[in-house]
Short mmCIF file of C-alpha atoms and ligand atoms in Angstrom, two decimals:
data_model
loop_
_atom_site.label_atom_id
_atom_site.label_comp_id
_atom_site.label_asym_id
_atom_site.label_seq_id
_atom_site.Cartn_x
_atom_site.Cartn_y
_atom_site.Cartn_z
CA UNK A 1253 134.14 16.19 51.59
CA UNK A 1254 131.29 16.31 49.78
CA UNK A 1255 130.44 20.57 48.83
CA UNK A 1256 130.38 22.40 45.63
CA UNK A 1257 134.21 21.39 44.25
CA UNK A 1258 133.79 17.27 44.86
CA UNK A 1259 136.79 16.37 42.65
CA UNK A 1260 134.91 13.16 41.10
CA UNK A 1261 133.22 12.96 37.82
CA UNK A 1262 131.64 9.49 37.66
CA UNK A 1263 131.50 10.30 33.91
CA UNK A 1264 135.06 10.70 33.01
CA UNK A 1265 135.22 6.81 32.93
CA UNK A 1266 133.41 5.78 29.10
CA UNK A 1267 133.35 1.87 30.82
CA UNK A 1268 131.58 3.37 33.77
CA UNK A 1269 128.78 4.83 31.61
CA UNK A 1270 128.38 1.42 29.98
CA UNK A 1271 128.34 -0.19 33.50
CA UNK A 1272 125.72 1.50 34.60
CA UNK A 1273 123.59 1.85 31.53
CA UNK A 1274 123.57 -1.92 32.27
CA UNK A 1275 122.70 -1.47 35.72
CA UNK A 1276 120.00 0.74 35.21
CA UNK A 1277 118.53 -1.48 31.95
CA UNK A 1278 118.32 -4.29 34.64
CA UNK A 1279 116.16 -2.49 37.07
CA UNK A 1280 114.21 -1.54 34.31
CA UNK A 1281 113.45 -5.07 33.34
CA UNK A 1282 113.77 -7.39 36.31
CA UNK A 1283 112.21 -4.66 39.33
CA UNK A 1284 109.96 -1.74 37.99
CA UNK A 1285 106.03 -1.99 38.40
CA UNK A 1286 104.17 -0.77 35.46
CA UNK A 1287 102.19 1.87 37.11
CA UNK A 1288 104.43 5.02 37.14
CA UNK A 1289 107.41 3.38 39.27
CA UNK A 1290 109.48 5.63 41.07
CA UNK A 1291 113.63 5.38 40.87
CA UNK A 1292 115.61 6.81 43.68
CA UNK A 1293 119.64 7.02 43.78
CA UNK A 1294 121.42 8.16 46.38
CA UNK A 1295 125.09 9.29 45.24
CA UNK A 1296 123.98 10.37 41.73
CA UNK A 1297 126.73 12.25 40.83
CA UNK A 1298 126.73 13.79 37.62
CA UNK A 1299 123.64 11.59 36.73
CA UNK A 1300 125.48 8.49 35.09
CA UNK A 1301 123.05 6.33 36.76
CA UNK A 1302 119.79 7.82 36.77
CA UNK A 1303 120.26 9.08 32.74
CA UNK A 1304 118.91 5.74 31.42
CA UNK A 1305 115.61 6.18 33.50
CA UNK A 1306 115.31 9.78 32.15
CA UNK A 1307 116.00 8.85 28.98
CA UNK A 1308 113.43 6.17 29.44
CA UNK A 1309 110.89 8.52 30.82
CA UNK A 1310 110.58 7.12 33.88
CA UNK A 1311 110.06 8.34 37.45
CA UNK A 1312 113.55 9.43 38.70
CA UNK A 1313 115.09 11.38 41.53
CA UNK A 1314 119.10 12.11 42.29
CA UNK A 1315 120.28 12.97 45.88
CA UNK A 1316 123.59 14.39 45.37
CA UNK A 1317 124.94 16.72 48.15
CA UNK A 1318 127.75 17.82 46.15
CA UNK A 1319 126.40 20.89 44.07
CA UNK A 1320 128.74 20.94 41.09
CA UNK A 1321 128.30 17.35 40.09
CA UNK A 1322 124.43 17.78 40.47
CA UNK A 1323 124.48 20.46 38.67
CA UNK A 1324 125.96 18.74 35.57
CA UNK A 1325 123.12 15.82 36.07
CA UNK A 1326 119.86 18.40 36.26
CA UNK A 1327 121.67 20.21 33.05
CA UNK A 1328 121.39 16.67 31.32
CA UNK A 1329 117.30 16.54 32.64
CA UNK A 1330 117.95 14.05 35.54
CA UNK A 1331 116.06 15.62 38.26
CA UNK A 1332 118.22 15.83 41.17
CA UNK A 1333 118.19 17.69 44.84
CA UNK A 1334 121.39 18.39 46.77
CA UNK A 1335 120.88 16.74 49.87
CA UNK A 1336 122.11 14.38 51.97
CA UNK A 1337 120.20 11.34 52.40
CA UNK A 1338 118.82 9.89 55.60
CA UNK A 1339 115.74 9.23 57.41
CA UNK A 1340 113.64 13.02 57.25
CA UNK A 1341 114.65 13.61 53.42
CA UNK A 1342 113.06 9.79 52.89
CA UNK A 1343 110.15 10.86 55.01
CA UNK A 1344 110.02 14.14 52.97
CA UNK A 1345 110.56 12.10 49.70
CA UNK A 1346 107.65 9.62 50.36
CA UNK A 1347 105.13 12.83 51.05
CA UNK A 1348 106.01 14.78 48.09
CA UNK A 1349 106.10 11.73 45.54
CA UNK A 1350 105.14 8.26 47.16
CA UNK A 1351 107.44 5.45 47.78
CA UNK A 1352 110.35 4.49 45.91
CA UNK A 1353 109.93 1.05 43.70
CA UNK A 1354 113.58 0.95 43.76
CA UNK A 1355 116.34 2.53 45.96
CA UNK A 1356 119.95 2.75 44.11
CA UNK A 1357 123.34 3.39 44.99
CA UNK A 1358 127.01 2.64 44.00
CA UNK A 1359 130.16 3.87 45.63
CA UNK A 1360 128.66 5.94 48.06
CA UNK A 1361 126.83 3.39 50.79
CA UNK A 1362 130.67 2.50 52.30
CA UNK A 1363 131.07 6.51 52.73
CA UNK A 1364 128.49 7.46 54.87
CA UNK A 1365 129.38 6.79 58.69
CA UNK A 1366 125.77 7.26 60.02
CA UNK A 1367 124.98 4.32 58.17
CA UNK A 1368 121.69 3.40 60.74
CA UNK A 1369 120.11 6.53 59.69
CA UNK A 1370 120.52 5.53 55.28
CA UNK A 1371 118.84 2.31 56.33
CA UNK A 1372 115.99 3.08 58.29
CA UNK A 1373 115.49 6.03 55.67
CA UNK A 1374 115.24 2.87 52.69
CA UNK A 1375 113.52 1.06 54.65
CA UNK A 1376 110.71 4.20 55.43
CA UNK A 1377 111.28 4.77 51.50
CA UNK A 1378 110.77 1.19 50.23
CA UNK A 1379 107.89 0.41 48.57
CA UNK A 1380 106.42 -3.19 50.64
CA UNK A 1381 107.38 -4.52 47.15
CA UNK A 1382 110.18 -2.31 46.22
CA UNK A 1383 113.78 -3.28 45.46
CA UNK A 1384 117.24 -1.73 47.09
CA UNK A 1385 120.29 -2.12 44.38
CA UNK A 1386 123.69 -0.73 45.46
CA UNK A 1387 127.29 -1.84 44.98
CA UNK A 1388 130.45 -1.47 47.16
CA UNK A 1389 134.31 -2.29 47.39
CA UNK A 1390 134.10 -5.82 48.76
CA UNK A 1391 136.23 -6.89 51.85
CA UNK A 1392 137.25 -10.27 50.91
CA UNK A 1393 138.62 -8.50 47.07
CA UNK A 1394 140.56 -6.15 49.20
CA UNK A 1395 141.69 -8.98 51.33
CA UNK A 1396 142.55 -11.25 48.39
CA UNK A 1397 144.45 -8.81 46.25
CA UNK A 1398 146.03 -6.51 48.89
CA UNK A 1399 144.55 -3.31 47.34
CA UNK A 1400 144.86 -2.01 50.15
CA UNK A 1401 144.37 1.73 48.64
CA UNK A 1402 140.80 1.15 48.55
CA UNK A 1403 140.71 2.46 52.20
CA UNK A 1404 140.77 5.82 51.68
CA UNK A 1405 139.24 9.54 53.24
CA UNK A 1406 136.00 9.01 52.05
CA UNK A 1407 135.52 5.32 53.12
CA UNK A 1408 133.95 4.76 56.21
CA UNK A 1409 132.95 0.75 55.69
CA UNK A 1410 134.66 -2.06 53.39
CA UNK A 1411 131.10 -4.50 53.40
CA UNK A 1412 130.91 -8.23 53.17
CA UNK A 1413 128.09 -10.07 52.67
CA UNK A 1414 128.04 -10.95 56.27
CA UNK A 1415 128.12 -7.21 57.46
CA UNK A 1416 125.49 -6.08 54.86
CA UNK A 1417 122.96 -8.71 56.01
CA UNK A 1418 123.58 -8.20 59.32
CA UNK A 1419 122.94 -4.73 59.01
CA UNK A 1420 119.70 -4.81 56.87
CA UNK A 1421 118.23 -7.46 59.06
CA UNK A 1422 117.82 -5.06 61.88
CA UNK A 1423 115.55 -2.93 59.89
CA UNK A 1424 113.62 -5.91 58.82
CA UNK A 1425 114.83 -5.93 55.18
CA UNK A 1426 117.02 -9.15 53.93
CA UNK A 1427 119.44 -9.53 51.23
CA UNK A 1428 117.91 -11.59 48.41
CA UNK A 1429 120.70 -11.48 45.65
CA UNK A 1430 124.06 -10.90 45.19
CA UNK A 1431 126.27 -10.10 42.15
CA UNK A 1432 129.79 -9.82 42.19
CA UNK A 1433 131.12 -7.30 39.77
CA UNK A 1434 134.39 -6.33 38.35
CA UNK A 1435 134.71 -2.94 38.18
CA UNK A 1436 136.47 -0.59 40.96
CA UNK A 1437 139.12 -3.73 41.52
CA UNK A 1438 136.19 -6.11 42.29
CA UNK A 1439 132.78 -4.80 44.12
CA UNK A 1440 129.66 -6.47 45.04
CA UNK A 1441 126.48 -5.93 44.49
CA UNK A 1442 123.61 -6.45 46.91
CA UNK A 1443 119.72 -6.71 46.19
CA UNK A 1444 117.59 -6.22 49.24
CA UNK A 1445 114.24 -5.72 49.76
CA UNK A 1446 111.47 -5.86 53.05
CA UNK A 1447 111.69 -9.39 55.02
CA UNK A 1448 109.71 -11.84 52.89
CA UNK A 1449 108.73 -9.84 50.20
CA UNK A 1450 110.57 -11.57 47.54
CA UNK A 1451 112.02 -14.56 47.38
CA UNK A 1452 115.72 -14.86 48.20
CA UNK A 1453 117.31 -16.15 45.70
CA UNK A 1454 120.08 -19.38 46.18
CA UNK A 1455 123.39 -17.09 44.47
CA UNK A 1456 123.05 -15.67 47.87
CA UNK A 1457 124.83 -18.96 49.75
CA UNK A 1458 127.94 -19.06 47.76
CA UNK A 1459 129.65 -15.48 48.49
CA UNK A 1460 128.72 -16.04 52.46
CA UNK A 1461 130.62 -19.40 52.42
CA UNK A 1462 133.43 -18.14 50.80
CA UNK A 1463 133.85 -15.25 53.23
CA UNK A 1464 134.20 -17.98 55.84
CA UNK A 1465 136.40 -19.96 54.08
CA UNK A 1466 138.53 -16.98 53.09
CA UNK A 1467 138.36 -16.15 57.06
CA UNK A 1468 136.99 -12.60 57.05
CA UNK A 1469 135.73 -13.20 60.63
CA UNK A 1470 139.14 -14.12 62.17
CA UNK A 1471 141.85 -11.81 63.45
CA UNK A 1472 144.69 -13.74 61.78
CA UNK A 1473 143.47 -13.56 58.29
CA UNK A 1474 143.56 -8.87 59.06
CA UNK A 1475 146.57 -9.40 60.59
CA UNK A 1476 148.14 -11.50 57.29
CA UNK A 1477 146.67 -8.73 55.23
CA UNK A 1478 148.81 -5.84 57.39
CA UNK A 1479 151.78 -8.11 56.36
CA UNK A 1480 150.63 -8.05 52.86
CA UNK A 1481 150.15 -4.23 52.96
CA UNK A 1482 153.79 -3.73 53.91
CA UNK A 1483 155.52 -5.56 52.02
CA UNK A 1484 153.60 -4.35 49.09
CA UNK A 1485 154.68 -1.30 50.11
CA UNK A 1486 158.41 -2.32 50.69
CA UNK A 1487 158.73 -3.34 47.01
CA UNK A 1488 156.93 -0.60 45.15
CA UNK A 1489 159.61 1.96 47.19
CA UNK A 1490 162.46 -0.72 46.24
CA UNK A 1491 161.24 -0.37 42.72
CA UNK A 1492 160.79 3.62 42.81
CA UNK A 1493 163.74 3.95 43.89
CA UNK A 1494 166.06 1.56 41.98
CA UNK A 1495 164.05 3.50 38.76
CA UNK A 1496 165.60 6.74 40.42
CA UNK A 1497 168.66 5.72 40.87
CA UNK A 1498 168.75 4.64 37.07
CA UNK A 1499 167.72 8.13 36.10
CA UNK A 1500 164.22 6.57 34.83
CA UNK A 1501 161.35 8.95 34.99
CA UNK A 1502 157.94 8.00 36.39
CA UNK A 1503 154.80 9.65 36.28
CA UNK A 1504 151.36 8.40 37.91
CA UNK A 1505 148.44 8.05 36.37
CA UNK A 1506 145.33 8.69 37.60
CA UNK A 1507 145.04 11.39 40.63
CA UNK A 1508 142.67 8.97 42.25
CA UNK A 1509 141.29 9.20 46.02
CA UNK A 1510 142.91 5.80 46.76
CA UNK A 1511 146.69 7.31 45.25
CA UNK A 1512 146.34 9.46 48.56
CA UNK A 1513 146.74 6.24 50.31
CA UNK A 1514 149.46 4.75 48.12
CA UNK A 1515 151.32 8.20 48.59
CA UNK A 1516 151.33 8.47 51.82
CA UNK A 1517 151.27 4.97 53.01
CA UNK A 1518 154.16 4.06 50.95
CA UNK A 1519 156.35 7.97 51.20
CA UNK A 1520 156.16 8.50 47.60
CA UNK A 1521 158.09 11.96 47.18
CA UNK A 1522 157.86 14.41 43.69
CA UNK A 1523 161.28 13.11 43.03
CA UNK A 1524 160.05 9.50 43.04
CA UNK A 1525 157.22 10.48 40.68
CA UNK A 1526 157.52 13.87 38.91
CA UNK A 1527 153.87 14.15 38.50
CA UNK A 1528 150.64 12.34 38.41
CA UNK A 1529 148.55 12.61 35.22
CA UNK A 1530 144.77 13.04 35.07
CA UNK A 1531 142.26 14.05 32.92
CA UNK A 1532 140.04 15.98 35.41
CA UNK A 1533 140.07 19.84 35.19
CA UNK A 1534 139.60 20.37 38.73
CA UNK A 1535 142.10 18.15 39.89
CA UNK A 1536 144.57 19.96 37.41
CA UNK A 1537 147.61 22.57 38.76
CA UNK A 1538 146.57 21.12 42.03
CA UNK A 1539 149.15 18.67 44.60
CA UNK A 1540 148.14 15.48 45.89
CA UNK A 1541 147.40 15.35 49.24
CA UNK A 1542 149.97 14.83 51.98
CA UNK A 1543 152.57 13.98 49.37
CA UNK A 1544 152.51 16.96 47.13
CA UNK A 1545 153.65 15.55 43.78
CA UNK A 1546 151.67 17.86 41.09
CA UNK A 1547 148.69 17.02 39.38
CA UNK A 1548 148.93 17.76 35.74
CA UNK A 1549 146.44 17.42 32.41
CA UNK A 1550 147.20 14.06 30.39
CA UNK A 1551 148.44 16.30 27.72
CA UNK A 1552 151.37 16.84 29.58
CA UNK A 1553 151.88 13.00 30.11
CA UNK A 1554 151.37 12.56 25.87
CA UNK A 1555 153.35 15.43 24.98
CA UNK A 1556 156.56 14.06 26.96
CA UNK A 1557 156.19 10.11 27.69
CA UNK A 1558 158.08 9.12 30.93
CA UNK A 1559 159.76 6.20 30.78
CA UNK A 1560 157.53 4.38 33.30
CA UNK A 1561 153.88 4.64 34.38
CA UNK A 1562 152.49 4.36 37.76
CA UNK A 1563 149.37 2.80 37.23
CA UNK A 1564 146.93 4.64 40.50
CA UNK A 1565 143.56 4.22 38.53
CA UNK A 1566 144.24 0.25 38.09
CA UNK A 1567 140.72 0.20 38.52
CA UNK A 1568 140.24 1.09 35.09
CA UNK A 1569 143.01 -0.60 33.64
CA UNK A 1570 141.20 -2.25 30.95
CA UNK A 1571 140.06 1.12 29.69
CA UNK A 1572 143.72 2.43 30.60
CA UNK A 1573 145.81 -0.47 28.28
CA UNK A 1574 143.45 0.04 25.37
CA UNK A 1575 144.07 4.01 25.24
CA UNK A 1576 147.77 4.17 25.86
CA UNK A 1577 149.00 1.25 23.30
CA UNK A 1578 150.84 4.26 21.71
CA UNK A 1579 153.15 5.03 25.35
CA UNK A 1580 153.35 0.97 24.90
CA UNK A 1581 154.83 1.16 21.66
CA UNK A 1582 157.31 4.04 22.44
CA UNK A 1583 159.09 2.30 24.98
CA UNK A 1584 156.96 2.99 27.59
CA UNK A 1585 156.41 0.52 30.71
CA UNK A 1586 153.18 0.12 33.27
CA UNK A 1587 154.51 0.12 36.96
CA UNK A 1588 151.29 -1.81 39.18
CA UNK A 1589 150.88 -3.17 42.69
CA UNK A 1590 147.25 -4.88 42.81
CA UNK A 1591 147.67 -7.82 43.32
CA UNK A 1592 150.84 -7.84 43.08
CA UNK A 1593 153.81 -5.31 42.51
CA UNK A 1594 155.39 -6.07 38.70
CA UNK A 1595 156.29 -3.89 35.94
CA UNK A 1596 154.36 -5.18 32.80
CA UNK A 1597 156.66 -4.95 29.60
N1 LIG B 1756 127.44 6.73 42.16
C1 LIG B 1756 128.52 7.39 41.47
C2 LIG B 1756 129.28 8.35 42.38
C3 LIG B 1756 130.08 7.73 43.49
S1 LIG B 1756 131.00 8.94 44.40
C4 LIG B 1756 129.48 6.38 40.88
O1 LIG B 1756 129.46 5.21 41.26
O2 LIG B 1756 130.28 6.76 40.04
C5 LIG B 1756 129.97 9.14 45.81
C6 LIG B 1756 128.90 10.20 45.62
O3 LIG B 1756 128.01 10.14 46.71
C7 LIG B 1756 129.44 11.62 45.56
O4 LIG B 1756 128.93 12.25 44.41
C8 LIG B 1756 128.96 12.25 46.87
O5 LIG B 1756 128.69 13.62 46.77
C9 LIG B 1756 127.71 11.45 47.17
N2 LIG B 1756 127.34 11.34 48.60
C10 LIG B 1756 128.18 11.29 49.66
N3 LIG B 1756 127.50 11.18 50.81
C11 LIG B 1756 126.18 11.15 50.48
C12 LIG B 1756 124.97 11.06 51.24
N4 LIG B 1756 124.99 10.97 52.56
N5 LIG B 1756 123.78 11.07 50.55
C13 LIG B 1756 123.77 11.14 49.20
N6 LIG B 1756 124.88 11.23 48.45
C14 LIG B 1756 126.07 11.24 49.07
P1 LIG B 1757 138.42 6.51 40.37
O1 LIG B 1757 139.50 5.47 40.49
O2 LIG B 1757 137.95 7.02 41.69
O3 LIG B 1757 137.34 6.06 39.42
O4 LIG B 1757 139.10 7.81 39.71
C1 LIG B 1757 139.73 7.74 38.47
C2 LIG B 1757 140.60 8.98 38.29
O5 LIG B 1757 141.48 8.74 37.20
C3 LIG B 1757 139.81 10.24 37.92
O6 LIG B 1757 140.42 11.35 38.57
C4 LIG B 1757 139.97 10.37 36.42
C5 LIG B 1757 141.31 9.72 36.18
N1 LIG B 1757 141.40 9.05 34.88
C6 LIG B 1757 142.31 9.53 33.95
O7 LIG B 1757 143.04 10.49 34.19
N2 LIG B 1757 142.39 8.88 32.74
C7 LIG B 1757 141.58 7.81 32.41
O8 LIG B 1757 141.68 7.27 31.32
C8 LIG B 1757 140.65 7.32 33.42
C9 LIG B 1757 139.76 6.15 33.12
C10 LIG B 1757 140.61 7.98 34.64
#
């Protein structure tokens, strides 16, 4: 999955680039030693991330298996190597350039199935002071709001706190924060560092409890959510095709990994949706997986407004609504199903 054609560009979302500027300003002022600190991401993509610290001049260093993204980030100066990570490049990393003073990662943790290996390689990594920052699709958010499309091929792990700290703990490391963010349909993020080497702070309680009270730990509360999942699923194909029947056209928006899942899950067929718009060149001429309905460039979506829009990329709706109040104003309608399936006039 992850080779010289990865189809994602963490830069074609402008809110992403502000999300992690933020990120990155953070580390900068709550976690980095003065004397020549050292910044590693794993999952650095086209460099989103680790293009504050460059900027910055300080200490950086991308591992980004998938060559074509990399290559955009080490054209922009962030210094990057396409690897893999995992315990020998952390043991390589630490003898060519010292420990890290902080370890970062977003999106990418839940995709890696050897999952022991990434850990003991932070914790070999880890400066005895140093600071682990990553963020993740949180189960309880996928629990709560049915989005259920968030399991997709390159998921291996939906975390909860519980999990996480569970995890860490048997490499000695703890969880000492935790910050739930908004973006990707709700994530969390998790501050770690080596067992007693910082205090833990008391925002850590709160998101544990509510796991329990939200019953991540039970059978009955996955089982509720399968429910959830199919009848979700039942009324967006009602929907599709009552908008058929009506002679409506629909077009999605957003060739996103987790469409594959709504696709497929659900049986969307090309004469459901005549096409799904994005704005990635790679992903253009192309057909969605499984399902086959076209990918084609937004200009093809402004050019000829359908008269509904399936809304894949809900994740960046925000962004989405602000930049389409024009297909708004024509007539145009927003088809969604997280949380809930509605059309939104
Ligand atoms: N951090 C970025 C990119 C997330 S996509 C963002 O949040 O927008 C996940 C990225 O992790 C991809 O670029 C993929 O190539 C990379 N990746 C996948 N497995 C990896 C691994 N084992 N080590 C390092 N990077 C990995
Ligand atoms: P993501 O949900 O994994 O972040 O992927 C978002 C996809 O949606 C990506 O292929 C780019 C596409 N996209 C657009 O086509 N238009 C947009 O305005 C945005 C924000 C994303």
């Amino acid at each position: 999955m992850f080779h010289e054609d990865y189809a994602f560009f963490s830069s074609t979302s402008r809110y992403m680039a502000l999300h992690f500027k933020a990120f990155a300003d953070q580390v900068m002022a709550d976690y980095l030693a003065d004397d020549d600190p050292l910044v590693v991401e794993m999952g650095s993509n086209d460099g989103i991330m680790l293009q504050n610290f460059a900027a910055a001049g300080i200490r950086h260093l991308g591992i980004e298996p998938s060559q074509n993204v990399a290559q955009v980030a080490i054209d922009k100066g962030v210094k990057t190597i396409t690897e893999f990570f995992g315990a020998d490049l952390a043991r390589r990393i630490v003898a060519e350039s010292g420990p890290a003073d902080a370890f970062l990662a977003a999106s990418v943790m839940c995709h890696i199935p050897y999952i022991h290996s990434i850990v003991e390689g932070i914790r070999l990594l880890l400066r005895p002071d140093g600071v682990v920052m990553f963020e993740d699709p949180h189960l309880g958010e996928v629990a709560e709001k049915t989005s259920y499309d968030q399991i997709y091929d390159e998921q291996t792990f939906l975390f909860s706190v519980a999990s996480i700290s569970y995890l860490f703990e048997q490499y000695g490391l703890e969880v000492i924060d935790i910050e739930p963010q908004t973006t990707h349909g709700g994530s969390m993020r998790y501050v770690i560092a080596h067992q007693g080497a910082r205090p833990v702070s008391p925002k850590v309680a709160a998101p544990k409890e509510k796991e329990r009270s939200l019953g991540l730990h039970l059978p009955a509360t996955h089982d509720r959510f399968r429910q959830n999942c199919e009848n979700s699923r039942d009324r967006l194909m009602a929907l599709l095709k009552d908008l058929k029947a009506q002679g409506k056209r629909v077009v999605g928006y957003g060739a996103t990994s987790k469409s594959t899942t709504i696709t497929n899950y659900c049986g969307i067929t090309p004469d459901l949706v005549e096409f799904i718009s994005d704005t990635t060149p790679i992903k253009q001429g192309k057909y969605s997986p499984g399902a086959h309905i076209p990918v084609r460039p937004y200009e093809e979506f402004v050019r000829n407004y359908p008269d509904y829009a399936l809304l894949f990329a809900w994740n960046h709706a925000h962004e989405i609504m602000e930049k389409e109040k024009a297909f708004r104003d024509r007539g145009g309608k927003w088809i969604v199903y997280v949380p809930e399936v509605a059309v939104l006039d």
